[in-house]
Coordinates of C-alpha atoms in Angstrom, one line a residue:
X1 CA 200.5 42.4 79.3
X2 CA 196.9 42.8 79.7
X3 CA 196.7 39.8 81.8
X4 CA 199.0 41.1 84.0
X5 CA 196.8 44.8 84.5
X6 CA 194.0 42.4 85.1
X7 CA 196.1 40.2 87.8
X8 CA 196.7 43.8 89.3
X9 CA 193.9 45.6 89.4
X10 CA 191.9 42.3 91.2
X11 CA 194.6 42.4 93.6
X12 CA 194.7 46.2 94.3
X13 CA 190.9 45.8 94.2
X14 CA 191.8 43.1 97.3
X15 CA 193.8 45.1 99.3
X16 CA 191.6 48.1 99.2
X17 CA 188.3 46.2 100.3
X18 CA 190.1 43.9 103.0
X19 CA 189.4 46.4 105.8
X20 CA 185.6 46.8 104.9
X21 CA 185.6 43.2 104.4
X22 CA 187.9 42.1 107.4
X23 CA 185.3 44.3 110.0
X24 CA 181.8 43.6 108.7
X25 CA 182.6 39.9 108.8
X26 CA 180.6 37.8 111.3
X27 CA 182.1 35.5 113.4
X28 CA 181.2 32.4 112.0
X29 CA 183.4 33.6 108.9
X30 CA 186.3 34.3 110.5
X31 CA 189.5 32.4 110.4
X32 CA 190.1 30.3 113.8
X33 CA 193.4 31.9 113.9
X34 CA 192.8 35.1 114.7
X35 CA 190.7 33.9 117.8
X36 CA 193.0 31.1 119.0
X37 CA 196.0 28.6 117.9
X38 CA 196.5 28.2 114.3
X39 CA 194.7 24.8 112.4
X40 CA 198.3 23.8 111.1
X41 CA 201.8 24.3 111.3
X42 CA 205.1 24.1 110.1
X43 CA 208.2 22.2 111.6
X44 CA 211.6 22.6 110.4
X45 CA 212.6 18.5 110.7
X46 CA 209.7 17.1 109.5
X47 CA 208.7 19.8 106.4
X48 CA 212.9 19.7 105.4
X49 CA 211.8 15.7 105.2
X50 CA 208.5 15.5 103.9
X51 CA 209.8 18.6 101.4
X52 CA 212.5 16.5 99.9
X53 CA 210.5 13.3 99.8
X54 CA 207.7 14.9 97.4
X55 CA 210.7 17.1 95.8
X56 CA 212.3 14.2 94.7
X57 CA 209.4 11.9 93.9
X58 CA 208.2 14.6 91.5
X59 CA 211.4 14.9 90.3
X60 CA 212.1 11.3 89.2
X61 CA 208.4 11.4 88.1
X62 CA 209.8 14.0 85.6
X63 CA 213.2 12.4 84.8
X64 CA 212.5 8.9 84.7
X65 CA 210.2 8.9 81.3
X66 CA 212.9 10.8 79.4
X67 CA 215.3 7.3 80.0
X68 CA 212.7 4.9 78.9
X69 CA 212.7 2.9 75.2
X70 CA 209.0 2.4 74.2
X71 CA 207.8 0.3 71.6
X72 CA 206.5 2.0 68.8
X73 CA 202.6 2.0 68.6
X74 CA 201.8 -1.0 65.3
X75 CA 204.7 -3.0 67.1
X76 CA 202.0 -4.3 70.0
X77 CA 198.6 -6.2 68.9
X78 CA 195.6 -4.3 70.7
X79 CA 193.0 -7.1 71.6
X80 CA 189.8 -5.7 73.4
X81 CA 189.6 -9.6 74.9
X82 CA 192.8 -9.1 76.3
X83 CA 190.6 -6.2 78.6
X84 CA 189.5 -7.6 82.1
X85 CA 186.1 -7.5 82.7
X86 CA 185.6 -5.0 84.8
X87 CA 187.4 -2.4 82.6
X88 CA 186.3 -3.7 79.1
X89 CA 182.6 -2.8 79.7
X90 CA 183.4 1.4 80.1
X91 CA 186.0 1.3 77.8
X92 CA 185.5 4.3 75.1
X93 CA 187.2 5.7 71.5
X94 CA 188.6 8.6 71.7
X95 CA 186.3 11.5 71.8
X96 CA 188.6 14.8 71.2
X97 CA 185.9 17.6 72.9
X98 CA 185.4 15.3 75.9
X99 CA 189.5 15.0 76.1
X100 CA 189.7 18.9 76.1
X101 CA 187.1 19.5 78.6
X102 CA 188.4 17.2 81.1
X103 CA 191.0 19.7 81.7
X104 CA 188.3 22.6 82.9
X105 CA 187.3 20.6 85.8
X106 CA 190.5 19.4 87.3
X107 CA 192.4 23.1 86.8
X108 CA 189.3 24.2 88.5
X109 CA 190.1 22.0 91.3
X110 CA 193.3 22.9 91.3
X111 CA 192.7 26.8 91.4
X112 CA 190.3 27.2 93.9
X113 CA 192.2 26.3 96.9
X114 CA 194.7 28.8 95.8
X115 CA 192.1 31.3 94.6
X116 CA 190.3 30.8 97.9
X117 CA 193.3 31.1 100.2
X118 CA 194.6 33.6 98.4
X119 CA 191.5 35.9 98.4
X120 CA 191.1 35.5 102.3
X121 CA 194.8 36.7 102.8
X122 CA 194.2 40.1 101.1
X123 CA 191.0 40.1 102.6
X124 CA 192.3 40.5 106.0
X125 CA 190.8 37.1 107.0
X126 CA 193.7 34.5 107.1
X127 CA 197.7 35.4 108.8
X128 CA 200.4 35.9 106.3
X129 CA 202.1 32.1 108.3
X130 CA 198.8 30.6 107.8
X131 CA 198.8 31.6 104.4
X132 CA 202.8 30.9 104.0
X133 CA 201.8 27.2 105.6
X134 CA 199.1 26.2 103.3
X135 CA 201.2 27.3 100.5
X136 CA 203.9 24.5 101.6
X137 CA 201.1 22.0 102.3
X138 CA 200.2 22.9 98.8
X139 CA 203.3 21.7 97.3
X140 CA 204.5 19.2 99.0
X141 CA 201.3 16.9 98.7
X142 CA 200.8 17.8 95.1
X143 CA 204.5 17.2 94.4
X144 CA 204.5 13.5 96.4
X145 CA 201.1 12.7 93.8
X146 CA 202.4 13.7 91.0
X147 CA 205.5 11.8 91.2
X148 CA 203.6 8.5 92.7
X149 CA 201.4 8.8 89.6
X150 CA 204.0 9.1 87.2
X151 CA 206.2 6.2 89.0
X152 CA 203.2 4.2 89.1
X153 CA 202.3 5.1 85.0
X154 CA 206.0 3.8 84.1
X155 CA 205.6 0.5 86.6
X156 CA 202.6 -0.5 84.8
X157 CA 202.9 0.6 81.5
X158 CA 199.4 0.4 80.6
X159 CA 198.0 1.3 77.3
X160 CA 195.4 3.8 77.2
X161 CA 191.8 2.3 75.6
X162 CA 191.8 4.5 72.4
X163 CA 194.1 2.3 71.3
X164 CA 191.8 -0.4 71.5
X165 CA 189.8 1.1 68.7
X166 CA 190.6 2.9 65.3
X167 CA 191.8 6.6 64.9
X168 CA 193.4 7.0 68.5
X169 CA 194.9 10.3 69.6
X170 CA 197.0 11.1 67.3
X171 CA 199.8 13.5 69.6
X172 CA 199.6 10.2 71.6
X173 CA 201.5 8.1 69.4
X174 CA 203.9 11.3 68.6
X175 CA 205.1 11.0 72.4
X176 CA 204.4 7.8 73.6
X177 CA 201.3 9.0 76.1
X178 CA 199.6 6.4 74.9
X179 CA 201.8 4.0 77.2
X180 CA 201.0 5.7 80.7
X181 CA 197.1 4.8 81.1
X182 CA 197.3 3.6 84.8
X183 CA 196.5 5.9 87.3
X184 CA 194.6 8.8 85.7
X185 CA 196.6 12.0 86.4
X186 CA 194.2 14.6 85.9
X187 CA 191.5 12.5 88.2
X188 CA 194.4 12.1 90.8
X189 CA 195.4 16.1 90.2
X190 CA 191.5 17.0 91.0
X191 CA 190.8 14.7 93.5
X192 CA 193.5 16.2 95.3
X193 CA 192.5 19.4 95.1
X194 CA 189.7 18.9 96.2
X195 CA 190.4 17.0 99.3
X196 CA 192.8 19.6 100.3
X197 CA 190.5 22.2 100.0
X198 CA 188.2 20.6 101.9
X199 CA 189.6 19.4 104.7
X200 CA 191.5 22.7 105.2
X201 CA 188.7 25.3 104.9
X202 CA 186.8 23.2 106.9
X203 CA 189.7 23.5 109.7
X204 CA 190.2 27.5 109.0
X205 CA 186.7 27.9 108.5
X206 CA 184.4 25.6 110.7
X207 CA 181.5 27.5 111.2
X208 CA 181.3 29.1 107.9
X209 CA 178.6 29.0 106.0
X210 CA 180.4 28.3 102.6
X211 CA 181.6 24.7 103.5
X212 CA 179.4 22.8 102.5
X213 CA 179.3 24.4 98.8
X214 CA 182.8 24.6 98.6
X215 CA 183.3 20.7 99.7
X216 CA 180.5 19.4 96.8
X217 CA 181.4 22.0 94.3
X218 CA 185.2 20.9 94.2
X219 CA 184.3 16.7 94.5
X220 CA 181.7 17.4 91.8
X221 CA 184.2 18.6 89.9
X222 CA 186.7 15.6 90.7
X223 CA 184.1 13.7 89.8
X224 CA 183.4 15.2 86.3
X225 CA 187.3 15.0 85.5
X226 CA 187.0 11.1 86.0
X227 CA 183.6 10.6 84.1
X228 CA 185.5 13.1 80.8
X229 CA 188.5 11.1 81.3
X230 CA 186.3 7.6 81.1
X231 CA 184.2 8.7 78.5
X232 CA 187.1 10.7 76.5
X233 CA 189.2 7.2 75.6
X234 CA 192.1 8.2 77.9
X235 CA 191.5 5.9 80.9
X236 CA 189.8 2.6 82.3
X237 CA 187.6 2.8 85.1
X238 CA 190.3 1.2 87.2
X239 CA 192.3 4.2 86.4
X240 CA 190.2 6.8 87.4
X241 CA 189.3 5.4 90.6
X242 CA 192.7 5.2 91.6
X243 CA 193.8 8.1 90.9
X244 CA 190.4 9.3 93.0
X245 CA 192.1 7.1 95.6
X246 CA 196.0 8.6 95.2
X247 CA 194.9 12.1 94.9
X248 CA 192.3 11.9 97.7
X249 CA 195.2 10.2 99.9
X250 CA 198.0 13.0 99.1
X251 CA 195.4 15.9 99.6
X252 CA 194.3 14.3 103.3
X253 CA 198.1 13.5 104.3
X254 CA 200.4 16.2 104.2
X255 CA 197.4 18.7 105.9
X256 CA 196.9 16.1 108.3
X257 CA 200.6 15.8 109.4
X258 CA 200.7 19.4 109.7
X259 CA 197.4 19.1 111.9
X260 CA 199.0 17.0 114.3
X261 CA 202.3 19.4 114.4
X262 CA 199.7 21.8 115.3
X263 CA 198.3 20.1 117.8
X264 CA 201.5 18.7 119.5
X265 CA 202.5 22.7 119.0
X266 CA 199.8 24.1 121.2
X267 CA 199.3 21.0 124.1
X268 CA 200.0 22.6 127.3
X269 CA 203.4 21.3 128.8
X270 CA 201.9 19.7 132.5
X271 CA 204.9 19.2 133.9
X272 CA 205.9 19.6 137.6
X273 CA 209.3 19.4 139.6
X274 CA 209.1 18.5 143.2
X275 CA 211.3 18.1 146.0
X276 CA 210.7 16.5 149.2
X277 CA 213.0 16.6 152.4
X278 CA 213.0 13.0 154.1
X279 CA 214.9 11.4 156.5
X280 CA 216.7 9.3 154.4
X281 CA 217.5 12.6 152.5
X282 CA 216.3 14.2 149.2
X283 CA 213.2 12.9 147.3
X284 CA 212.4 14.0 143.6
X285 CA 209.5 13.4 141.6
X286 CA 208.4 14.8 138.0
X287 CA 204.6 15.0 137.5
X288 CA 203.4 15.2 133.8

């Protein structure tokens, strides 16, 4: 209950300042698309697609664990030789305070482009179909990595490097986590997040003096979820950096379809009907 009065009053709070805020704004801080075509759009075809591509990747990434048989955790020898290389040398025990602070980072990442957009809507500084667009953007590219991650996690069916040493997580080994090393999904999670933010604030918001923060402070934080995730036990350095490399795609992707639906939206249509009376009758041309 009292989160909900808090959730209300910062919203009323929103709603009341969004005239002051909406008129003292300067221009540089003001959302392209009040001033001309919008940065993105929607397209019934192509969303209806894209929508139940991610929907039912995310689903089967949900489903698809639940129908596995995994070996139980003493059944497989754990051999640090068996490690390649490249992953052995920044392998790590588990480390339960770095494990549990991984998470601030990459919900951070994950907040702030709905916090931000969210803010700017009651503030009288973003349309309700610019708002209603990023919010399926939003879902669709976190719904396509999450279920690439988790497909990807059952494919490989890599053990996580706390098992590699003594005491691993213990909740783990209660439900088979341990198995699903490769890609990292909070690194994938918060590299999305902050990718989309990014490159969308950067496209509402070109002149504004906050993109530059915004942009390091949300890949700083990426970057901290990988480095807690390395240093926690819970992933190689192979599976950090891809999922840097699957979130960062997922985040770019969807907003850049959308981009180009905007842009094929507002081309102007240079097309021309002539006709021409000639002797050997009727002459028609189209001019694009």
């Amino acid at each position: 209950m009292k989160k909900m009065l808090w959730l209300c009053t910062i919203i009323f709070c929103l709603v009341a300042a969004s005239p002051a805020y909406a008129a003292e704004l300067p221009d540089s801080e003001r959302c392209v698309s009040y001033g001309g075509p919008s940065s993105f759009s929607l397209s019934l075809i192509p969303d209806v697609l894209m929508g139940s591509i991610a929907g039912g990747l995310a689903i089967t990434g949900l489903v698809l664990p639940k129908t596995l048989s995994l070996p139980e955790p003493d059944s497989v020898p754990y051999n640090r030789d068996t490690v390649n290389d490249f992953d052995r040398w920044a392998m790590n025990s588990y480390d339960h305070t770095l494990d549990a602070l991984g998470w601030v980072p990459c919900g951070l990442n994950l907040a702030m482009p709905v916090g931000i957009f969210v803010a700017e809507y009651f503030l009288g500084n973003l349309p309700a179909q610019d708002a209603l667009t990023l919010g399926v953007m939003f879902a669709e590219a976190w719904c396509m990595g999450y279920g690439l991650r988790q497909i990807l996690k059952i494919s490989a069916h890599r053990a996580r490097p706390y098992m590699y040493f003594e005491n691993p997580k213990e909740s783990a080994l209660e439900d088979y986590d341990f198995e699903f090393s490769w890609p990292s999904g909070h690194t994938t999670d918060s590299f999305f997040g902050a990718t989309f933010l990014t490159y969308t604030f950067c496209m509402y918001y070109p002149e504004s003096k906050w993109k530059i923060p915004i942009a390091i402070g949300s890949y700083v934080c990426a970057t901290a979820t990988g480095v807690m995730r390395l240093l926690s036990g819970n992933h190689f350095l192979t599976d950090v950096l891809s999922g840097a490399a699957l979130g960062s795609v997922c985040g770019f992707f969807v907003p850049f379809i959308h981009r180009q639906m905007a842009k094929s939206k507002n081309r102007p249509q240079n097309m021309a009907l002539s006709v021409q009376v000639t002797a050997g009758g009727l002459m028609f041309s189209v001019n694009f």
